[in-house]
Amino acid sequence: MQLGIIGMPMVGKSTIFDLMTENRGNRNQGGAKTNTAIARIPDNRIDYLSELFKPKKTTYAQLEVVDIPGLVPGGEKSASLFLDSVRRADALLMVVRVFDDANVPLMSDKIDPVTDIETILYELLLADLDLIEKRIDRIEANKKKNQMLNELNLLKRMQNAVENEQQISSVELNEEESEIVKNYQLLTVKPLLVCLNVSEDQLVNGYAGKEEVLNYSQEHNIPVLEISAEIEKEIQELEPDEREIFMNEIGIEQPGIVKISRSMYQRLGLISFFTVGEDEVKAWTIEKGTNAKKAAGKIHSDIERGFIRAEVVDYQDLNEMGSMNGVKEKGLFRLEGKEYIVKDGDIVHFRFNV
Ligand code: GDP
């Protein structure tokens, strides 16, 4: 699964990309190329399990992140490159500049978050409209049009939404329609989060125009999150025990980067199950609703093929008991079959035979 970071130029996209991927990216400064790297999804359950089992290796869930070059207003080439990258992403993080800094050039005459969001959203909506209209024309011209009336009706509803500047994710779909929509490769069905990049002062005291952005995002069903890339950089540079103190001082509970990563992971419909042991404590990523046999296949195809049973412990139970023995004594240890739907936070040991 891939998360694309999008936005206008000079808004803090690369800074947030570096923060999310802890500088693992090979960043081309300001270039027209995309940069890709892996982000760890912070998870305090993994921190706890790692403390408990003291494994040789600890592995967090991951997400691939792509830093997509900024959309240059009015640039046709920029727009087409931009749309290609957006199409490949599974979810989008739109960074919007709210911070003011005379040292960072502005792409327009003033800082205007709502206009920036609109500009980008508009580009995505136009691309979707184009696709929808082509598909409508093709069906209208088809001799078997009468057999495609459901699809035509769906397309017209989507067209109507887009023309009213609403994302396709806001159109209510039944199961059959969801399947059809999946095949279209539309852009405004992808989970989207807007990240307002504010200064420390704005984070604490607010700013002119804040209400306007929040109203806009509510009207358009776009979740928003405020973060200050500058502060996040400072947090990441601190030692773990100093971080708490610093965050307390400025009144934030957890780093914005953690909130972004976790929120995108969730919005992609992803959950984690854990495997534990002396060698490794590891979070495995699956889609919500995955059964035990298929989840086993994430680890190895042999385990899926030779699946016998899954031994499952609820993370919460282990956390309360403080040891695997405690969990066993209380009978909180379960054996599940291949159809069992794995839950977020399940600690799983697969029994298999090949
Ligand atoms: P991009 O073009 O959107 O990828 O933006 P960058 O992440 O490269 O940032 C552009 C410039 O703005 C860089 O010099 C950053 O150091 C600076 N910058 C990014 N975030 C902030 C912020 O929150 N506050 C301030 N003052 N500068 C920032």
PDB file of C-alpha atoms in Angstrom, residues 59-212:
ATOM      1  CA  THR A  59       9.675  -4.757  13.403  1.00  0.00           C
ATOM      2  CA  TYR A  60       6.896  -2.193  13.125  1.00  0.00           C
ATOM      3  CA  ALA A  61       4.170  -2.121  10.504  1.00  0.00           C
ATOM      4  CA  GLN A  62       5.184  -0.200   7.416  1.00  0.00           C
ATOM      5  CA  LEU A  63       3.721   1.942   4.715  1.00  0.00           C
ATOM      6  CA  GLU A  64       5.351   3.069   1.511  1.00  0.00           C
ATOM      7  CA  VAL A  65       5.359   6.844   1.214  1.00  0.00           C
ATOM      8  CA  VAL A  66       5.852   8.825  -1.969  1.00  0.00           C
ATOM      9  CA  ASP A  67       6.808  12.484  -2.031  1.00  0.00           C
ATOM     10  CA  ILE A  68       5.016  13.745  -5.130  1.00  0.00           C
ATOM     11  CA  PRO A  69       6.365  16.956  -6.725  1.00  0.00           C
ATOM     12  CA  GLY A  70       4.253  20.018  -5.968  1.00  0.00           C
ATOM     13  CA  LEU A  71       1.484  20.986  -8.313  1.00  0.00           C
ATOM     14  CA  VAL A  72       2.548  24.172 -10.071  1.00  0.00           C
ATOM     15  CA  PRO A  73      -0.557  26.296 -10.684  1.00  0.00           C
ATOM     16  CA  GLY A  74      -1.274  26.608 -14.400  1.00  0.00           C
ATOM     17  CA  GLY A  75       1.462  24.170 -15.430  1.00  0.00           C
ATOM     18  CA  GLU A  76       0.076  21.528 -17.756  1.00  0.00           C
ATOM     19  CA  LYS A  77       3.120  19.274 -17.657  1.00  0.00           C
ATOM     20  CA  SER A  78       3.231  19.510 -13.891  1.00  0.00           C
ATOM     21  CA  ALA A  79      -0.449  18.544 -13.714  1.00  0.00           C
ATOM     22  CA  SER A  80      -0.076  15.453 -15.846  1.00  0.00           C
ATOM     23  CA  LEU A  81       2.981  14.235 -13.907  1.00  0.00           C
ATOM     24  CA  PHE A  82       1.123  14.968 -10.715  1.00  0.00           C
ATOM     25  CA  LEU A  83      -1.964  13.010 -11.773  1.00  0.00           C
ATOM     26  CA  ASP A  84       0.119   9.992 -12.839  1.00  0.00           C
ATOM     27  CA  SER A  85       1.685   9.777  -9.392  1.00  0.00           C
ATOM     28  CA  VAL A  86      -1.630  10.323  -7.651  1.00  0.00           C
ATOM     29  CA  ARG A  87      -3.156   7.491  -9.659  1.00  0.00           C
ATOM     30  CA  ARG A  88      -0.554   5.063  -8.354  1.00  0.00           C
ATOM     31  CA  ALA A  89      -1.114   5.975  -4.698  1.00  0.00           C
ATOM     32  CA  ASP A  90      -3.676   4.149  -2.538  1.00  0.00           C
ATOM     33  CA  ALA A  91      -4.228   7.084  -0.200  1.00  0.00           C
ATOM     34  CA  LEU A  92      -3.356  10.765  -0.217  1.00  0.00           C
ATOM     35  CA  LEU A  93      -1.953  13.154   2.347  1.00  0.00           C
ATOM     36  CA  MET A  94      -2.437  16.745   1.221  1.00  0.00           C
ATOM     37  CA  VAL A  95      -0.046  19.173   2.898  1.00  0.00           C
ATOM     38  CA  VAL A  96      -1.285  22.757   3.033  1.00  0.00           C
ATOM     39  CA  ARG A  97       0.793  25.738   4.050  1.00  0.00           C
ATOM     40  CA  VAL A  98      -0.498  27.884   6.884  1.00  0.00           C
ATOM     41  CA  PHE A  99       2.852  28.902   8.415  1.00  0.00           C
ATOM     42  CA  ASP A 100       4.288  32.240   7.408  1.00  0.00           C
ATOM     43  CA  ASP A 101       8.014  32.562   6.881  1.00  0.00           C
ATOM     44  CA  ALA A 102       9.671  35.279   4.809  1.00  0.00           C
ATOM     45  CA  ASN A 103      12.542  32.877   4.076  1.00  0.00           C
ATOM     46  CA  VAL A 104      10.309  30.345   2.342  1.00  0.00           C
ATOM     47  CA  PRO A 105       9.090  31.616  -1.042  1.00  0.00           C
ATOM     48  CA  LEU A 106       5.343  31.780  -1.576  1.00  0.00           C
ATOM     49  CA  MET A 107       3.848  30.431  -4.794  1.00  0.00           C
ATOM     50  CA  SER A 108       0.927  32.872  -4.754  1.00  0.00           C
ATOM     51  CA  ASP A 109       0.429  36.403  -3.434  1.00  0.00           C
ATOM     52  CA  LYS A 110      -0.737  35.315   0.004  1.00  0.00           C
ATOM     53  CA  ILE A 111      -1.140  32.349   2.296  1.00  0.00           C
ATOM     54  CA  ASP A 112      -4.572  30.971   1.582  1.00  0.00           C
ATOM     55  CA  PRO A 113      -5.197  27.390   2.734  1.00  0.00           C
ATOM     56  CA  VAL A 114      -8.744  27.091   1.374  1.00  0.00           C
ATOM     57  CA  THR A 115      -7.703  28.189  -2.126  1.00  0.00           C
ATOM     58  CA  ASP A 116      -4.779  25.761  -2.047  1.00  0.00           C
ATOM     59  CA  ILE A 117      -7.011  22.843  -1.064  1.00  0.00           C
ATOM     60  CA  GLU A 118      -9.513  23.867  -3.741  1.00  0.00           C
ATOM     61  CA  THR A 119      -6.837  24.089  -6.430  1.00  0.00           C
ATOM     62  CA  ILE A 120      -5.605  20.576  -5.786  1.00  0.00           C
ATOM     63  CA  LEU A 121      -9.010  19.066  -5.230  1.00  0.00           C
ATOM     64  CA  TYR A 122     -10.151  20.703  -8.452  1.00  0.00           C
ATOM     65  CA  GLU A 123      -7.375  19.001 -10.389  1.00  0.00           C
ATOM     66  CA  LEU A 124      -8.416  15.621  -8.982  1.00  0.00           C
ATOM     67  CA  LEU A 125     -12.117  16.248  -9.605  1.00  0.00           C
ATOM     68  CA  LEU A 126     -11.476  17.323 -13.194  1.00  0.00           C
ATOM     69  CA  ALA A 127      -9.489  14.156 -13.884  1.00  0.00           C
ATOM     70  CA  ASP A 128     -12.338  12.068 -12.455  1.00  0.00           C
ATOM     71  CA  LEU A 129     -14.973  13.981 -14.398  1.00  0.00           C
ATOM     72  CA  ASP A 130     -13.064  13.400 -17.605  1.00  0.00           C
ATOM     73  CA  LEU A 131     -12.948   9.666 -16.950  1.00  0.00           C
ATOM     74  CA  ILE A 132     -16.622   9.476 -15.981  1.00  0.00           C
ATOM     75  CA  GLU A 133     -17.784  11.404 -19.042  1.00  0.00           C
ATOM     76  CA  LYS A 134     -15.774   9.210 -21.391  1.00  0.00           C
ATOM     77  CA  ARG A 135     -17.298   6.115 -19.831  1.00  0.00           C
ATOM     78  CA  ILE A 136     -20.818   7.590 -20.100  1.00  0.00           C
ATOM     79  CA  ASP A 137     -20.259   8.386 -23.798  1.00  0.00           C
ATOM     80  CA  ARG A 138     -19.052   4.862 -24.424  1.00  0.00           C
ATOM     81  CA  ILE A 139     -22.101   3.308 -22.785  1.00  0.00           C
ATOM     82  CA  GLU A 140     -24.494   5.685 -24.563  1.00  0.00           C
ATOM     83  CA  ALA A 141     -23.007   4.565 -27.885  1.00  0.00           C
ATOM     84  CA  ASN A 142     -23.108   0.877 -27.010  1.00  0.00           C
ATOM     85  CA  LYS A 143     -25.748  -1.350 -28.658  1.00  0.00           C
ATOM     86  CA  LYS A 144     -26.132  -3.210 -25.368  1.00  0.00           C
ATOM     87  CA  LYS A 145     -26.786   0.001 -23.481  1.00  0.00           C
ATOM     88  CA  ASN A 146     -29.985  -1.451 -21.990  1.00  0.00           C
ATOM     89  CA  GLN A 147     -27.967  -4.047 -20.113  1.00  0.00           C
ATOM     90  CA  MET A 148     -25.764  -1.347 -18.631  1.00  0.00           C
ATOM     91  CA  LEU A 149     -28.379   0.899 -17.102  1.00  0.00           C
ATOM     92  CA  ASN A 150     -27.198   0.282 -13.525  1.00  0.00           C
ATOM     93  CA  GLU A 151     -23.724   1.378 -14.400  1.00  0.00           C
ATOM     94  CA  LEU A 152     -25.001   4.365 -16.338  1.00  0.00           C
ATOM     95  CA  ASN A 153     -27.102   5.445 -13.404  1.00  0.00           C
ATOM     96  CA  LEU A 154     -24.108   5.127 -11.086  1.00  0.00           C
ATOM     97  CA  LEU A 155     -21.926   7.136 -13.462  1.00  0.00           C
ATOM     98  CA  LYS A 156     -24.500   9.913 -13.621  1.00  0.00           C
ATOM     99  CA  ARG A 157     -24.687  10.091  -9.832  1.00  0.00           C
ATOM    100  CA  MET A 158     -20.923  10.346  -9.682  1.00  0.00           C
ATOM    101  CA  GLN A 159     -20.897  12.969 -12.407  1.00  0.00           C
ATOM    102  CA  ASN A 160     -23.406  14.988 -10.446  1.00  0.00           C
ATOM    103  CA  ALA A 161     -21.293  14.794  -7.280  1.00  0.00           C
ATOM    104  CA  VAL A 162     -18.118  15.835  -9.060  1.00  0.00           C
ATOM    105  CA  GLU A 163     -19.860  18.724 -10.793  1.00  0.00           C
ATOM    106  CA  ASN A 164     -20.902  19.907  -7.353  1.00  0.00           C
ATOM    107  CA  GLU A 165     -17.274  19.732  -6.263  1.00  0.00           C
ATOM    108  CA  GLN A 166     -17.871  16.731  -4.030  1.00  0.00           C
ATOM    109  CA  GLN A 167     -15.441  13.858  -3.994  1.00  0.00           C
ATOM    110  CA  ILE A 168     -16.660  10.501  -5.225  1.00  0.00           C
ATOM    111  CA  SER A 169     -15.930   9.047  -1.789  1.00  0.00           C
ATOM    112  CA  SER A 170     -18.999  10.989  -0.606  1.00  0.00           C
ATOM    113  CA  VAL A 171     -21.337   9.134  -3.009  1.00  0.00           C
ATOM    114  CA  GLU A 172     -23.232   6.334  -1.279  1.00  0.00           C
ATOM    115  CA  LEU A 173     -22.583   3.011  -2.979  1.00  0.00           C
ATOM    116  CA  ASN A 174     -23.978  -0.461  -2.535  1.00  0.00           C
ATOM    117  CA  GLU A 175     -21.708  -3.493  -2.701  1.00  0.00           C
ATOM    118  CA  GLU A 176     -22.120  -4.062  -6.420  1.00  0.00           C
ATOM    119  CA  GLU A 177     -21.475  -0.385  -7.159  1.00  0.00           C
ATOM    120  CA  SER A 178     -18.368  -0.348  -4.974  1.00  0.00           C
ATOM    121  CA  GLU A 179     -16.978  -3.187  -7.074  1.00  0.00           C
ATOM    122  CA  ILE A 180     -17.665  -1.283 -10.306  1.00  0.00           C
ATOM    123  CA  VAL A 181     -16.070   1.885  -8.924  1.00  0.00           C
ATOM    124  CA  LYS A 182     -12.932  -0.028  -7.906  1.00  0.00           C
ATOM    125  CA  ASN A 183     -12.255  -0.773 -11.555  1.00  0.00           C
ATOM    126  CA  TYR A 184     -12.377   2.853 -12.659  1.00  0.00           C
ATOM    127  CA  GLN A 185      -9.184   4.067 -10.998  1.00  0.00           C
ATOM    128  CA  LEU A 186     -10.799   7.290  -9.861  1.00  0.00           C
ATOM    129  CA  LEU A 187      -8.803   9.721  -7.758  1.00  0.00           C
ATOM    130  CA  THR A 188     -11.351  11.178  -5.385  1.00  0.00           C
ATOM    131  CA  VAL A 189     -12.335   7.782  -3.989  1.00  0.00           C
ATOM    132  CA  LYS A 190      -8.914   7.416  -2.408  1.00  0.00           C
ATOM    133  CA  PRO A 191      -8.752   8.098   1.328  1.00  0.00           C
ATOM    134  CA  LEU A 192      -7.610  11.702   1.761  1.00  0.00           C
ATOM    135  CA  LEU A 193      -6.286  13.532   4.800  1.00  0.00           C
ATOM    136  CA  VAL A 194      -5.471  17.228   4.794  1.00  0.00           C
ATOM    137  CA  CYS A 195      -2.516  18.234   6.918  1.00  0.00           C
ATOM    138  CA  LEU A 196      -2.355  21.937   7.796  1.00  0.00           C
ATOM    139  CA  ASN A 197       1.271  22.875   8.326  1.00  0.00           C
ATOM    140  CA  VAL A 198       1.238  25.584  10.991  1.00  0.00           C
ATOM    141  CA  SER A 199       3.840  27.425  13.035  1.00  0.00           C
ATOM    142  CA  GLU A 200       4.285  26.814  16.746  1.00  0.00           C
ATOM    143  CA  ASP A 201       2.470  30.041  17.542  1.00  0.00           C
ATOM    144  CA  GLN A 202      -0.442  29.103  15.250  1.00  0.00           C
ATOM    145  CA  LEU A 203      -0.603  25.627  16.776  1.00  0.00           C
ATOM    146  CA  VAL A 204      -0.983  27.076  20.251  1.00  0.00           C
ATOM    147  CA  ASN A 205      -2.917  30.290  19.592  1.00  0.00           C
ATOM    148  CA  GLY A 206      -4.800  29.608  16.356  1.00  0.00           C
ATOM    149  CA  TYR A 207      -4.758  31.948  13.346  1.00  0.00           C
ATOM    150  CA  ALA A 208      -6.973  34.073  11.145  1.00  0.00           C
ATOM    151  CA  GLY A 209      -8.840  31.887   8.680  1.00  0.00           C
ATOM    152  CA  LYS A 210      -8.739  28.732  10.793  1.00  0.00           C
ATOM    153  CA  GLU A 211     -12.504  28.531  11.080  1.00  0.00           C
ATOM    154  CA  GLU A 212     -12.856  28.969   7.327  1.00  0.00           C
TER     155      GLU A 212
END
